[in-house]
Amino acid sequence: MTQDVSAIILAAGLGTRMKSRKAKVLHEAGGMALVEHVLRAASELVPGERVTVVVGHQADAVEERLRPLGCRFAEQKQQNGTGHAVAICKGIAPAEGLLLLLYGDCPLLRKATLNRLVETHRAAPAGTAATLITVELPDPTGYGRIIRGPEGEVAAIVEQKAANSVQAEIREINSGIYCVDAKLLWQYIGEITPNPASGEIYLTDLVEVFAHHGLQTRALVLEDASEILGINNRVELATADRILRERKAKQLMLDGVTILQPETVAIDMAVTIGIDTIVEPFAQIRGNTHIGENCRIGAGSILRDAVLGNQVSVGEYCIVGTSTLEDEVSIGPFSRLRQENHIEAGAHIGNFVELKKTRLGRRSKAMHLAYLGDADIGTGVNIGAGTITCNYDGKLKHRTHIGDGSFVGSNSTLVAPLELEPGCYIAAGSVITKRVKQGELGVGRSRQTNVEGWVARKA
Ligand code: UD1
Ligand code: CA
């Protein structure tokens, strides 16, 4: 962490080109809000309390999302342009040292690049007020164009809309990532005049204001353009999402995770996966999911905010919500674990089994076609095919307790609230409404009668 460096992140705009009711910077790529990517990159370099995020559109929602990361906020009540957004930080952001100015819609930016920018600026000749990152793009449409002066310095930045036909041909563009001398910034930012066409105050015009005072702006030209992608519409959002997921998958593979056909797999940024785990094609691993070592995540499975121990096998096409699966659990194919399940070590869940708010004890099994909701199931229990916990009476939810070592026969209907004591048996096809004590057999069905000669009489 560098003590004399601070950062300002602009995140007040609506993002008209997104055509959305949601503020642009809250849209997600790689399972994380755009602005959160930028804040995380900045926070790796600058301590959180030295990062000021400018909020405006849906300020409450943006602040709520970012507050856990420990930054400061400045409110830009009216979005009068990127220069205005920085100007309102005067008195909030530090008065001296170096300031990184970043846009909240550039999620691909990396710490190493920010570091390089700071180092380049430090090494620049005296009289350099700012250094900014530029790249050469085959198609520069939409970005501000860099106008170079006689000594190769940046003389001006011309926005797409204002560019004449010669300027529009320039392929070197403004990334919107700047390192400036804070003292000079605060001294001169007030001199930017509104753009004649839009009436907005453009941060990019600061280059000319500096030049007017004999101060220079220099450029760090990046070879790799992918990091500076600014997201203005949903096509660019999809591009950023793809690049972030490629990076994530690549990092996991380098860290010892096997990912088959990684281009088909979607893994969110916050996910962690232990070594020797195999992720099969078309799996989606979302949110704050944490997976241990030597697990298998079957093709087409979707995990969201799940926690898996080691040697867990998730078969094909399982859907797992906020649930914990301890070591050596196996589920699927086609299992659905909704919210708040706790599957203890060595338990097995098979196809077409749905669980909700249920604990399944160590080595217990529910292998086929069951609904287990609001249930507390002990260790070594066998749940037969077709078992249903009737947890809802039309008004309230009730719990079912099944003691250790019990055996629930197939197609049993367990009407909650219900207690099955340890070591009891439930006969297949029963409707059970009363407690079954330890060692008892619960039978709740009519007895079978066989009518002799019935078939012949009917014919
Ligand atoms: C901006 C640059 C352009 C550069 C491009 C890089 C200006 C005038 N232009 O254009 O040179 O090539 O980024 O991606 O700076 N914002 C505010 N308050 C405002 C206006 C914007 O906080 O009043 C925020 C937005 O939320 C956004 C960021 O600033 O996160 C950039 O604004 P945007 O409108 O996307 O700028 P571009 O037109 O892309
Ligand atoms: Ca932009």
Short mmCIF file of C-alpha atoms and ligand atoms in Angstrom, two decimals:
data_model
loop_
_atom_site.label_atom_id
_atom_site.label_comp_id
_atom_site.label_asym_id
_atom_site.label_seq_id
_atom_site.Cartn_x
_atom_site.Cartn_y
_atom_site.Cartn_z
CA MET A 1 0.00 0.00 0.00
CA THR A 2 1.28 3.41 -0.95
CA GLN A 3 0.54 6.06 1.61
CA ASP A 4 0.65 9.10 -0.65
CA VAL A 5 -1.76 7.69 -3.23
CA SER A 6 -5.55 8.10 -3.06
CA ALA A 7 -8.34 7.34 -5.51
CA ILE A 8 -11.62 8.74 -6.76
CA ILE A 9 -14.06 6.45 -8.55
CA LEU A 10 -16.87 8.02 -10.59
CA ALA A 11 -20.10 6.08 -10.23
CA ALA A 12 -22.88 8.66 -10.26
CA GLY A 13 -24.13 8.33 -13.83
CA LEU A 14 -27.31 6.53 -14.87
CA GLY A 15 -25.79 4.92 -17.94
CA THR A 16 -28.46 5.82 -20.49
CA ARG A 17 -27.01 3.48 -23.10
CA MET A 18 -27.71 0.46 -20.86
CA LYS A 19 -31.46 1.14 -21.30
CA SER A 20 -32.07 0.01 -17.77
CA ARG A 21 -33.93 1.09 -14.63
CA LYS A 22 -30.85 0.09 -12.67
CA ALA A 23 -27.78 2.32 -12.39
CA LYS A 24 -25.14 1.11 -14.81
CA VAL A 25 -22.39 0.55 -12.25
CA LEU A 26 -24.63 -1.93 -10.39
CA HIS A 27 -24.93 -4.20 -13.40
CA GLU A 28 -22.84 -7.31 -12.90
CA ALA A 29 -20.05 -8.93 -14.84
CA GLY A 30 -18.38 -12.06 -13.52
CA GLY A 31 -21.00 -12.10 -10.74
CA MET A 32 -19.90 -8.76 -9.28
CA ALA A 33 -21.14 -5.18 -9.77
CA LEU A 34 -19.03 -3.20 -12.26
CA VAL A 35 -18.09 -0.57 -9.68
CA GLU A 36 -17.13 -3.23 -7.15
CA HIS A 37 -14.52 -4.56 -9.56
CA VAL A 38 -13.01 -1.08 -9.83
CA LEU A 39 -13.11 -0.51 -6.09
CA ARG A 40 -11.47 -3.86 -5.41
CA ALA A 41 -8.68 -3.15 -7.88
CA ALA A 42 -8.10 0.29 -6.33
CA SER A 43 -8.26 -1.06 -2.78
CA GLU A 44 -5.40 -3.41 -3.49
CA LEU A 45 -3.22 -0.36 -3.93
CA VAL A 46 -4.83 2.31 -1.81
CA PRO A 47 -6.26 1.79 1.69
CA GLY A 48 -10.08 1.84 1.64
CA GLU A 49 -10.42 5.10 3.58
CA ARG A 50 -8.41 6.87 0.89
CA VAL A 51 -10.84 5.85 -1.86
CA THR A 52 -13.76 8.23 -2.54
CA VAL A 53 -16.62 6.91 -4.65
CA VAL A 54 -18.81 9.55 -6.29
CA VAL A 55 -22.43 8.40 -6.15
CA GLY A 56 -25.59 9.97 -7.59
CA HIS A 57 -28.03 7.76 -9.43
CA GLN A 58 -29.39 5.21 -6.97
CA ALA A 59 -26.82 6.41 -4.49
CA ASP A 60 -28.32 4.35 -1.65
CA ALA A 61 -28.08 1.10 -3.58
CA VAL A 62 -24.52 1.81 -4.73
CA GLU A 63 -23.44 2.76 -1.19
CA GLU A 64 -25.06 -0.32 0.27
CA ARG A 65 -23.17 -2.51 -2.17
CA LEU A 66 -19.81 -0.88 -1.55
CA ARG A 67 -19.95 -0.03 2.15
CA PRO A 68 -18.55 -3.39 3.31
CA LEU A 69 -15.38 -2.59 1.36
CA GLY A 70 -14.77 0.46 3.53
CA CYS A 71 -14.54 3.42 1.14
CA ARG A 72 -15.85 6.98 1.47
CA PHE A 73 -18.66 8.49 -0.55
CA ALA A 74 -19.28 11.88 -2.12
CA GLU A 75 -22.68 12.70 -3.54
CA GLN A 76 -23.03 14.31 -6.94
CA LYS A 77 -26.66 15.40 -6.85
CA GLN A 78 -26.82 16.39 -10.51
CA GLN A 79 -24.74 14.56 -13.06
CA ASN A 80 -23.06 17.48 -14.78
CA GLY A 81 -20.26 15.43 -16.27
CA THR A 82 -17.10 13.60 -15.28
CA GLY A 83 -15.19 16.82 -14.50
CA HIS A 84 -17.97 18.02 -12.22
CA ALA A 85 -18.03 14.62 -10.49
CA VAL A 86 -14.34 14.97 -9.61
CA ALA A 87 -14.72 18.64 -8.64
CA ILE A 88 -17.27 17.87 -5.92
CA CYS A 89 -14.64 15.72 -4.18
CA LYS A 90 -12.63 18.81 -3.28
CA GLY A 91 -12.46 18.88 0.50
CA ILE A 92 -13.48 15.19 0.74
CA ALA A 93 -10.61 13.47 -1.07
CA PRO A 94 -7.06 14.22 0.12
CA ALA A 95 -5.65 17.64 -0.78
CA GLU A 96 -2.22 16.41 -1.76
CA GLY A 97 -0.24 13.41 -2.92
CA LEU A 98 -1.19 11.47 -6.01
CA LEU A 99 -4.78 10.81 -7.00
CA LEU A 100 -5.98 7.99 -9.22
CA LEU A 101 -9.13 9.04 -11.09
CA LEU A 102 -11.12 6.03 -12.24
CA TYR A 103 -14.48 5.43 -13.88
CA GLY A 104 -16.83 2.95 -12.23
CA ASP A 105 -17.65 1.30 -15.54
CA CYS A 106 -14.19 -0.20 -16.23
CA PRO A 107 -14.32 -3.58 -14.47
CA LEU A 108 -11.35 -5.22 -16.17
CA LEU A 109 -8.74 -2.94 -14.71
CA ARG A 110 -6.02 -4.69 -12.69
CA LYS A 111 -3.92 -3.69 -9.75
CA ALA A 112 -0.66 -4.25 -11.64
CA THR A 113 -1.71 -1.75 -14.29
CA LEU A 114 -2.63 0.87 -11.71
CA ASN A 115 0.76 0.31 -10.12
CA ARG A 116 2.46 0.82 -13.45
CA LEU A 117 0.53 4.05 -13.95
CA VAL A 118 1.63 5.38 -10.56
CA GLU A 119 5.25 4.41 -11.22
CA THR A 120 5.18 5.98 -14.70
CA HIS A 121 3.81 9.18 -13.23
CA ARG A 122 6.45 9.26 -10.51
CA ALA A 123 9.15 8.87 -13.15
CA ALA A 124 7.75 11.61 -15.40
CA PRO A 125 9.72 14.85 -15.88
CA ALA A 126 8.99 17.84 -13.68
CA GLY A 127 5.99 19.83 -14.81
CA THR A 128 3.91 16.72 -15.47
CA ALA A 129 0.56 17.26 -13.76
CA ALA A 130 -1.10 14.05 -14.93
CA THR A 131 -0.42 10.72 -16.58
CA LEU A 132 -3.21 8.80 -18.23
CA ILE A 133 -3.55 5.37 -19.76
CA THR A 134 -4.21 5.18 -23.48
CA VAL A 135 -4.47 2.33 -25.97
CA GLU A 136 -4.65 2.03 -29.72
CA LEU A 137 -7.92 0.44 -30.80
CA PRO A 138 -8.76 -0.93 -34.25
CA ASP A 139 -12.21 0.58 -33.69
CA PRO A 140 -12.02 3.63 -31.40
CA THR A 141 -15.74 4.46 -31.68
CA GLY A 142 -17.22 5.89 -28.50
CA TYR A 143 -13.96 6.78 -26.77
CA GLY A 144 -12.25 10.15 -26.39
CA ARG A 145 -9.41 10.56 -28.93
CA ILE A 146 -5.92 11.53 -27.86
CA ILE A 147 -4.44 14.58 -29.56
CA ARG A 148 -0.66 14.57 -29.26
CA GLY A 149 1.37 17.78 -29.02
CA PRO A 150 4.71 18.56 -30.68
CA GLU A 151 6.76 16.84 -27.97
CA GLY A 152 4.59 13.77 -27.82
CA GLU A 153 2.73 15.04 -24.77
CA VAL A 154 -1.06 14.74 -24.61
CA ALA A 155 -2.31 18.09 -25.84
CA ALA A 156 -6.05 17.43 -25.67
CA ILE A 157 -8.72 14.77 -25.53
CA VAL A 158 -11.55 15.10 -28.01
CA GLU A 159 -14.77 13.25 -27.29
CA GLN A 160 -16.39 11.16 -30.00
CA LYS A 161 -19.25 13.61 -30.47
CA ALA A 162 -16.96 16.61 -30.87
CA ALA A 163 -14.37 14.95 -33.10
CA ASN A 164 -13.97 16.24 -36.66
CA SER A 165 -13.34 13.74 -39.44
CA VAL A 166 -9.54 13.86 -39.03
CA GLN A 167 -9.72 13.45 -35.25
CA ALA A 168 -12.26 10.63 -35.58
CA GLU A 169 -9.57 8.68 -37.49
CA ILE A 170 -7.22 8.77 -34.47
CA ARG A 171 -7.04 5.34 -32.96
CA GLU A 172 -5.30 6.21 -29.72
CA ILE A 173 -8.04 6.60 -27.10
CA ASN A 174 -8.50 7.79 -23.53
CA SER A 175 -9.03 4.87 -21.16
CA GLY A 176 -10.40 7.16 -18.44
CA ILE A 177 -7.71 6.03 -16.00
CA TYR A 178 -5.63 8.93 -14.74
CA CYS A 179 -2.99 9.62 -12.13
CA VAL A 180 -2.85 13.31 -11.18
CA ASP A 181 -1.06 15.51 -8.74
CA ALA A 182 -3.82 16.27 -6.21
CA LYS A 183 -2.65 19.80 -5.40
CA LEU A 184 -2.65 20.81 -9.07
CA LEU A 185 -5.97 19.09 -9.66
CA TRP A 186 -7.75 21.02 -6.88
CA GLN A 187 -6.06 24.22 -7.91
CA TYR A 188 -7.23 24.08 -11.54
CA ILE A 189 -10.27 21.84 -11.85
CA GLY A 190 -12.62 24.79 -11.38
CA GLU A 191 -11.33 26.26 -14.64
CA ILE A 192 -12.90 23.61 -16.86
CA THR A 193 -15.73 25.24 -18.76
CA PRO A 194 -18.92 23.41 -19.78
CA ASN A 195 -18.81 21.64 -23.11
CA PRO A 196 -20.63 23.84 -25.61
CA ALA A 197 -22.60 20.96 -27.09
CA SER A 198 -23.72 19.09 -23.97
CA GLY A 199 -23.32 21.67 -21.21
CA GLU A 200 -21.44 19.06 -19.18
CA ILE A 201 -18.09 19.57 -17.53
CA TYR A 202 -15.70 17.03 -19.02
CA LEU A 203 -12.79 15.76 -16.95
CA THR A 204 -10.96 15.26 -20.23
CA ASP A 205 -10.76 19.05 -20.71
CA LEU A 206 -8.46 19.22 -17.70
CA VAL A 207 -5.61 18.36 -20.10
CA GLU A 208 -6.04 21.69 -21.87
CA VAL A 209 -6.49 23.58 -18.60
CA PHE A 210 -3.18 22.16 -17.37
CA ALA A 211 -1.50 23.00 -20.69
CA HIS A 212 -2.75 26.56 -20.36
CA HIS A 213 -0.79 26.80 -17.09
CA GLY A 214 2.32 25.26 -18.64
CA LEU A 215 1.68 21.85 -17.05
CA GLN A 216 1.90 18.66 -19.01
CA THR A 217 -0.14 15.47 -19.33
CA ARG A 218 1.64 12.33 -20.42
CA ALA A 219 0.38 8.95 -21.58
CA LEU A 220 1.17 5.40 -20.59
CA VAL A 221 0.30 3.41 -23.71
CA LEU A 222 -0.87 -0.12 -22.91
CA GLU A 223 -0.31 -2.95 -25.35
CA ASP A 224 -3.25 -4.97 -24.07
CA ALA A 225 -6.48 -3.11 -24.69
CA SER A 226 -8.74 -5.61 -22.91
CA GLU A 227 -8.20 -4.06 -19.49
CA ILE A 228 -9.60 -0.67 -20.27
CA LEU A 229 -12.94 -1.70 -21.75
CA GLY A 230 -15.56 0.81 -20.57
CA ILE A 231 -19.03 -0.65 -20.29
CA ASN A 232 -21.68 1.55 -21.86
CA ASN A 233 -24.17 -0.98 -23.19
CA ARG A 234 -25.16 -4.60 -22.69
CA VAL A 235 -23.06 -5.90 -25.55
CA GLU A 236 -19.97 -4.55 -23.81
CA LEU A 237 -21.31 -5.92 -20.52
CA ALA A 238 -21.38 -9.41 -22.05
CA THR A 239 -17.83 -8.96 -23.35
CA ALA A 240 -16.59 -7.95 -19.90
CA ASP A 241 -18.40 -10.88 -18.34
CA ARG A 242 -16.73 -13.29 -20.73
CA ILE A 243 -13.26 -11.86 -20.17
CA LEU A 244 -13.64 -11.90 -16.37
CA ARG A 245 -14.83 -15.50 -16.39
CA GLU A 246 -11.97 -16.53 -18.67
CA ARG A 247 -9.53 -14.92 -16.26
CA LYS A 248 -11.17 -16.62 -13.28
CA ALA A 249 -11.18 -20.06 -14.91
CA LYS A 250 -7.57 -19.66 -15.99
CA GLN A 251 -6.48 -18.69 -12.47
CA LEU A 252 -8.32 -21.68 -10.96
CA MET A 253 -6.71 -24.05 -13.46
CA LEU A 254 -3.26 -22.66 -12.69
CA ASP A 255 -4.10 -23.19 -9.02
CA GLY A 256 -4.84 -26.91 -9.52
CA VAL A 257 -8.51 -27.19 -10.51
CA THR A 258 -9.48 -29.21 -13.60
CA ILE A 259 -12.08 -27.43 -15.71
CA LEU A 260 -13.37 -29.31 -18.72
CA GLN A 261 -14.39 -27.14 -21.67
CA PRO A 262 -13.82 -24.00 -19.59
CA GLU A 263 -15.48 -21.84 -22.23
CA THR A 264 -18.83 -23.37 -21.24
CA VAL A 265 -18.42 -22.93 -17.48
CA ALA A 266 -19.48 -19.81 -15.53
CA ILE A 267 -17.62 -19.20 -12.27
CA ASP A 268 -18.20 -16.01 -10.28
CA MET A 269 -15.25 -13.98 -9.00
CA ALA A 270 -15.73 -14.69 -5.29
CA VAL A 271 -15.78 -18.49 -5.70
CA THR A 272 -12.95 -20.59 -4.24
CA ILE A 273 -12.16 -24.17 -5.30
CA GLY A 274 -9.62 -26.59 -3.83
CA ILE A 275 -7.05 -28.58 -5.76
CA ASP A 276 -7.95 -31.67 -7.80
CA THR A 277 -11.59 -30.74 -7.99
CA ILE A 278 -13.05 -31.38 -11.44
CA VAL A 279 -15.58 -29.00 -12.91
CA GLU A 280 -17.47 -30.49 -15.82
CA PRO A 281 -18.87 -28.66 -18.87
CA PHE A 282 -21.73 -26.21 -18.46
CA ALA A 283 -21.46 -26.05 -14.67
CA GLN A 284 -22.28 -22.68 -13.08
CA ILE A 285 -20.64 -21.84 -9.77
CA ARG A 286 -22.08 -18.63 -8.43
CA GLY A 287 -21.99 -16.14 -5.60
CA ASN A 288 -19.96 -17.00 -2.53
CA THR A 289 -19.62 -20.69 -3.24
CA HIS A 290 -16.64 -22.42 -1.64
CA ILE A 291 -15.61 -25.88 -2.78
CA GLY A 292 -13.01 -28.12 -1.14
CA GLU A 293 -10.45 -30.44 -2.65
CA ASN A 294 -11.00 -33.42 -4.90
CA CYS A 295 -14.68 -32.75 -5.53
CA ARG A 296 -16.60 -33.27 -8.72
CA ILE A 297 -19.08 -30.71 -10.02
CA GLY A 298 -21.16 -32.53 -12.62
CA ALA A 299 -22.10 -31.22 -16.03
CA GLY A 300 -24.89 -28.67 -16.03
CA SER A 301 -25.03 -28.26 -12.25
CA ILE A 302 -25.69 -24.86 -10.71
CA LEU A 303 -24.30 -23.96 -7.28
CA ARG A 304 -25.08 -20.65 -5.60
CA ASP A 305 -23.64 -19.62 -2.22
CA ALA A 306 -22.98 -23.28 -1.39
CA VAL A 307 -20.19 -24.59 0.83
CA LEU A 308 -18.72 -28.00 -0.05
CA GLY A 309 -16.13 -29.94 1.93
CA ASN A 310 -13.62 -32.34 0.36
CA GLN A 311 -14.45 -35.32 -1.87
CA VAL A 312 -17.97 -34.12 -2.50
CA SER A 313 -19.58 -35.45 -5.64
CA VAL A 314 -22.24 -33.38 -7.32
CA GLY A 315 -23.71 -35.38 -10.18
CA GLU A 316 -25.06 -33.97 -13.42
CA TYR A 317 -27.78 -31.33 -13.39
CA CYS A 318 -28.05 -30.59 -9.69
CA ILE A 319 -29.19 -27.24 -8.33
CA VAL A 320 -27.74 -26.26 -4.97
CA GLY A 321 -28.63 -23.07 -3.08
CA THR A 322 -27.30 -21.79 0.25
CA SER A 323 -26.42 -25.20 1.66
CA THR A 324 -23.50 -26.92 3.33
CA LEU A 325 -22.32 -30.31 2.05
CA GLU A 326 -19.72 -31.90 4.31
CA ASP A 327 -16.89 -34.23 3.23
CA GLU A 328 -17.74 -37.22 1.05
CA VAL A 329 -21.33 -36.25 0.46
CA SER A 330 -22.71 -37.27 -2.91
CA ILE A 331 -25.76 -35.85 -4.62
CA GLY A 332 -27.45 -36.22 -7.97
CA PRO A 333 -27.86 -36.50 -10.79
CA PHE A 334 -30.91 -34.21 -10.77
CA SER A 335 -31.00 -33.29 -7.07
CA ARG A 336 -32.32 -29.96 -5.90
CA LEU A 337 -31.07 -28.54 -2.63
CA ARG A 338 -32.80 -25.26 -1.93
CA GLN A 339 -31.86 -22.91 0.88
CA GLU A 340 -30.35 -23.72 4.28
CA ASN A 341 -29.66 -27.41 4.06
CA HIS A 342 -26.91 -29.09 6.00
CA ILE A 343 -25.81 -32.41 4.58
CA GLU A 344 -23.46 -34.18 6.97
CA ALA A 345 -20.42 -36.21 6.04
CA GLY A 346 -20.96 -39.25 3.84
CA ALA A 347 -24.68 -38.72 3.25
CA HIS A 348 -26.13 -39.53 -0.17
CA ILE A 349 -28.89 -37.80 -2.05
CA GLY A 350 -30.08 -39.22 -5.36
CA ASN A 351 -32.16 -38.21 -8.32
CA PHE A 352 -35.26 -36.06 -8.09
CA VAL A 353 -34.85 -35.41 -4.40
CA GLU A 354 -35.70 -31.90 -3.19
CA LEU A 355 -34.54 -30.52 0.16
CA LYS A 356 -35.30 -27.30 1.94
CA LYS A 357 -34.14 -26.20 5.41
CA THR A 358 -33.23 -29.77 6.16
CA ARG A 359 -30.42 -31.46 8.02
CA LEU A 360 -29.50 -34.89 6.70
CA GLY A 361 -27.28 -36.68 9.22
CA ARG A 362 -24.05 -38.57 8.66
CA ARG A 363 -24.28 -41.49 6.20
CA SER A 364 -28.04 -41.07 5.78
CA LYS A 365 -29.57 -41.69 2.37
CA ALA A 366 -32.42 -40.35 0.33
CA MET A 367 -31.77 -41.87 -3.06
CA HIS A 368 -34.90 -41.34 -5.15
CA LEU A 369 -37.87 -39.03 -5.64
CA ALA A 370 -38.46 -37.36 -2.27
CA TYR A 371 -39.35 -34.02 -0.74
CA LEU A 372 -37.65 -33.30 2.56
CA GLY A 373 -38.56 -29.85 3.84
CA ASP A 374 -38.09 -28.42 7.37
CA ALA A 375 -36.78 -31.80 8.47
CA ASP A 376 -34.15 -32.79 10.98
CA ILE A 377 -32.91 -36.22 10.00
CA GLY A 378 -30.39 -38.11 12.14
CA THR A 379 -27.47 -40.33 11.20
CA GLY A 380 -27.71 -43.60 9.28
CA VAL A 381 -31.33 -42.99 8.29
CA ASN A 382 -32.77 -44.45 5.11
CA ILE A 383 -35.43 -42.41 3.39
CA GLY A 384 -37.34 -44.54 0.88
CA ALA A 385 -38.28 -43.49 -2.63
CA GLY A 386 -41.24 -41.14 -2.82
CA THR A 387 -41.13 -40.01 0.82
CA ILE A 388 -42.77 -36.66 1.43
CA THR A 389 -42.55 -34.46 4.51
CA CYS A 390 -45.86 -32.60 4.60
CA ASN A 391 -44.45 -29.46 6.19
CA TYR A 392 -47.21 -27.00 5.32
CA ASP A 393 -50.76 -27.06 6.66
CA GLY A 394 -51.97 -24.21 4.48
CA LYS A 395 -50.99 -21.60 7.04
CA LEU A 396 -47.86 -22.62 8.89
CA LYS A 397 -44.72 -24.62 8.26
CA HIS A 398 -43.96 -27.48 10.69
CA ARG A 399 -40.88 -29.59 11.29
CA THR A 400 -40.33 -33.32 11.02
CA HIS A 401 -37.76 -35.06 13.26
CA ILE A 402 -36.41 -38.44 12.26
CA GLY A 403 -34.15 -40.13 14.81
CA ASP A 404 -30.83 -41.91 14.16
CA GLY A 405 -30.96 -45.26 12.41
CA SER A 406 -34.61 -45.05 11.40
CA PHE A 407 -35.98 -46.55 8.22
CA VAL A 408 -38.71 -44.79 6.29
CA GLY A 409 -40.34 -47.08 3.72
CA SER A 410 -41.08 -45.98 0.20
CA ASN A 411 -43.94 -43.64 -0.57
CA SER A 412 -44.43 -42.57 3.03
CA THR A 413 -46.29 -39.38 3.81
CA LEU A 414 -44.96 -37.80 7.00
CA VAL A 415 -47.42 -35.18 8.25
CA ALA A 416 -45.62 -32.55 10.34
CA PRO A 417 -45.25 -31.65 13.13
CA LEU A 418 -43.99 -35.17 13.62
CA GLU A 419 -41.44 -37.06 15.66
CA LEU A 420 -40.01 -40.39 14.60
CA GLU A 421 -37.81 -41.65 17.41
CA PRO A 422 -34.44 -43.29 16.76
CA GLY A 423 -34.46 -46.82 15.39
CA CYS A 424 -38.07 -46.94 14.27
CA TYR A 425 -39.53 -48.32 11.04
CA ILE A 426 -42.19 -46.81 8.82
CA ALA A 427 -44.01 -49.25 6.56
CA ALA A 428 -44.04 -48.37 2.88
CA GLY A 429 -47.06 -46.44 1.69
CA SER A 430 -47.95 -45.12 5.18
CA VAL A 431 -49.51 -41.82 6.08
CA ILE A 432 -47.92 -41.03 9.45
CA THR A 433 -49.47 -38.35 11.66
CA LYS A 434 -48.47 -39.53 15.16
CA ARG A 435 -45.17 -39.97 16.95
CA VAL A 436 -43.53 -43.37 16.40
CA LYS A 437 -41.50 -44.50 19.42
CA GLN A 438 -38.09 -46.07 19.52
CA GLY A 439 -38.10 -49.59 18.07
CA GLU A 440 -41.72 -49.39 16.86
CA LEU A 441 -43.08 -50.05 13.39
CA GLY A 442 -45.42 -47.33 12.20
CA VAL A 443 -48.01 -48.57 9.71
CA GLY A 444 -50.60 -46.16 8.44
CA ARG A 445 -52.39 -47.77 5.52
CA SER A 446 -55.35 -50.05 4.93
CA ARG A 447 -54.69 -53.77 4.89
CA GLN A 448 -54.64 -55.53 1.53
CA THR A 449 -57.46 -57.95 0.69
CA ASN A 450 -57.25 -60.41 -2.19
CA VAL A 451 -60.66 -61.40 -3.61
CA GLU A 452 -60.60 -64.90 -4.95
CA GLY A 453 -62.11 -65.49 -8.40
CA TRP A 454 -62.84 -61.79 -8.94
CA VAL A 455 -61.31 -61.59 -12.39
CA ALA A 456 -63.39 -64.44 -13.75
CA ARG A 457 -66.61 -63.03 -12.23
CA LYS A 458 -65.96 -59.60 -13.75
CA ALA A 459 -65.52 -61.08 -17.23
C1 UD1 B 1 -15.47 8.72 -20.79
C2 UD1 B 1 -14.44 9.75 -21.25
C3 UD1 B 1 -13.81 9.31 -22.56
C4 UD1 B 1 -13.16 7.94 -22.36
C5 UD1 B 1 -14.16 6.94 -21.80
C6 UD1 B 1 -13.41 5.69 -21.35
C7 UD1 B 1 -15.23 11.94 -20.43
C8 UD1 B 1 -15.90 13.21 -20.82
N1 UD1 B 1 -15.09 11.03 -21.42
O1 UD1 B 1 -16.51 8.69 -21.74
O2 UD1 B 1 -12.83 10.23 -22.97
O3 UD1 B 1 -12.64 7.49 -23.59
O4 UD1 B 1 -14.83 7.45 -20.64
O5 UD1 B 1 -14.28 4.67 -20.97
O6 UD1 B 1 -14.83 11.79 -19.29
N2 UD1 B 1 -20.10 9.82 -14.19
C9 UD1 B 1 -20.38 10.47 -13.01
N3 UD1 B 1 -20.96 11.68 -13.04
C10 UD1 B 1 -21.27 12.32 -14.20
C11 UD1 B 1 -20.97 11.66 -15.42
C12 UD1 B 1 -20.38 10.40 -15.38
O7 UD1 B 1 -20.13 9.96 -11.92
O8 UD1 B 1 -21.78 13.45 -14.13
C13 UD1 B 1 -19.48 8.49 -14.14
C14 UD1 B 1 -20.34 7.40 -14.75
O9 UD1 B 1 -21.15 6.78 -13.76
C15 UD1 B 1 -19.31 6.43 -15.34
C16 UD1 B 1 -18.08 7.28 -15.58
O10 UD1 B 1 -18.28 8.50 -14.90
O11 UD1 B 1 -18.98 5.42 -14.42
C17 UD1 B 1 -17.83 7.55 -17.06
O12 UD1 B 1 -18.96 8.18 -17.64
P1 UD1 B 1 -19.46 7.80 -19.09
O13 UD1 B 1 -20.69 8.58 -19.37
O14 UD1 B 1 -19.55 6.33 -19.23
O15 UD1 B 1 -18.27 8.35 -20.00
P2 UD1 B 1 -17.93 7.96 -21.49
O16 UD1 B 1 -18.90 8.63 -22.42
O17 UD1 B 1 -17.78 6.52 -21.62
CA CA B 2 -18.07 4.82 -20.18
#
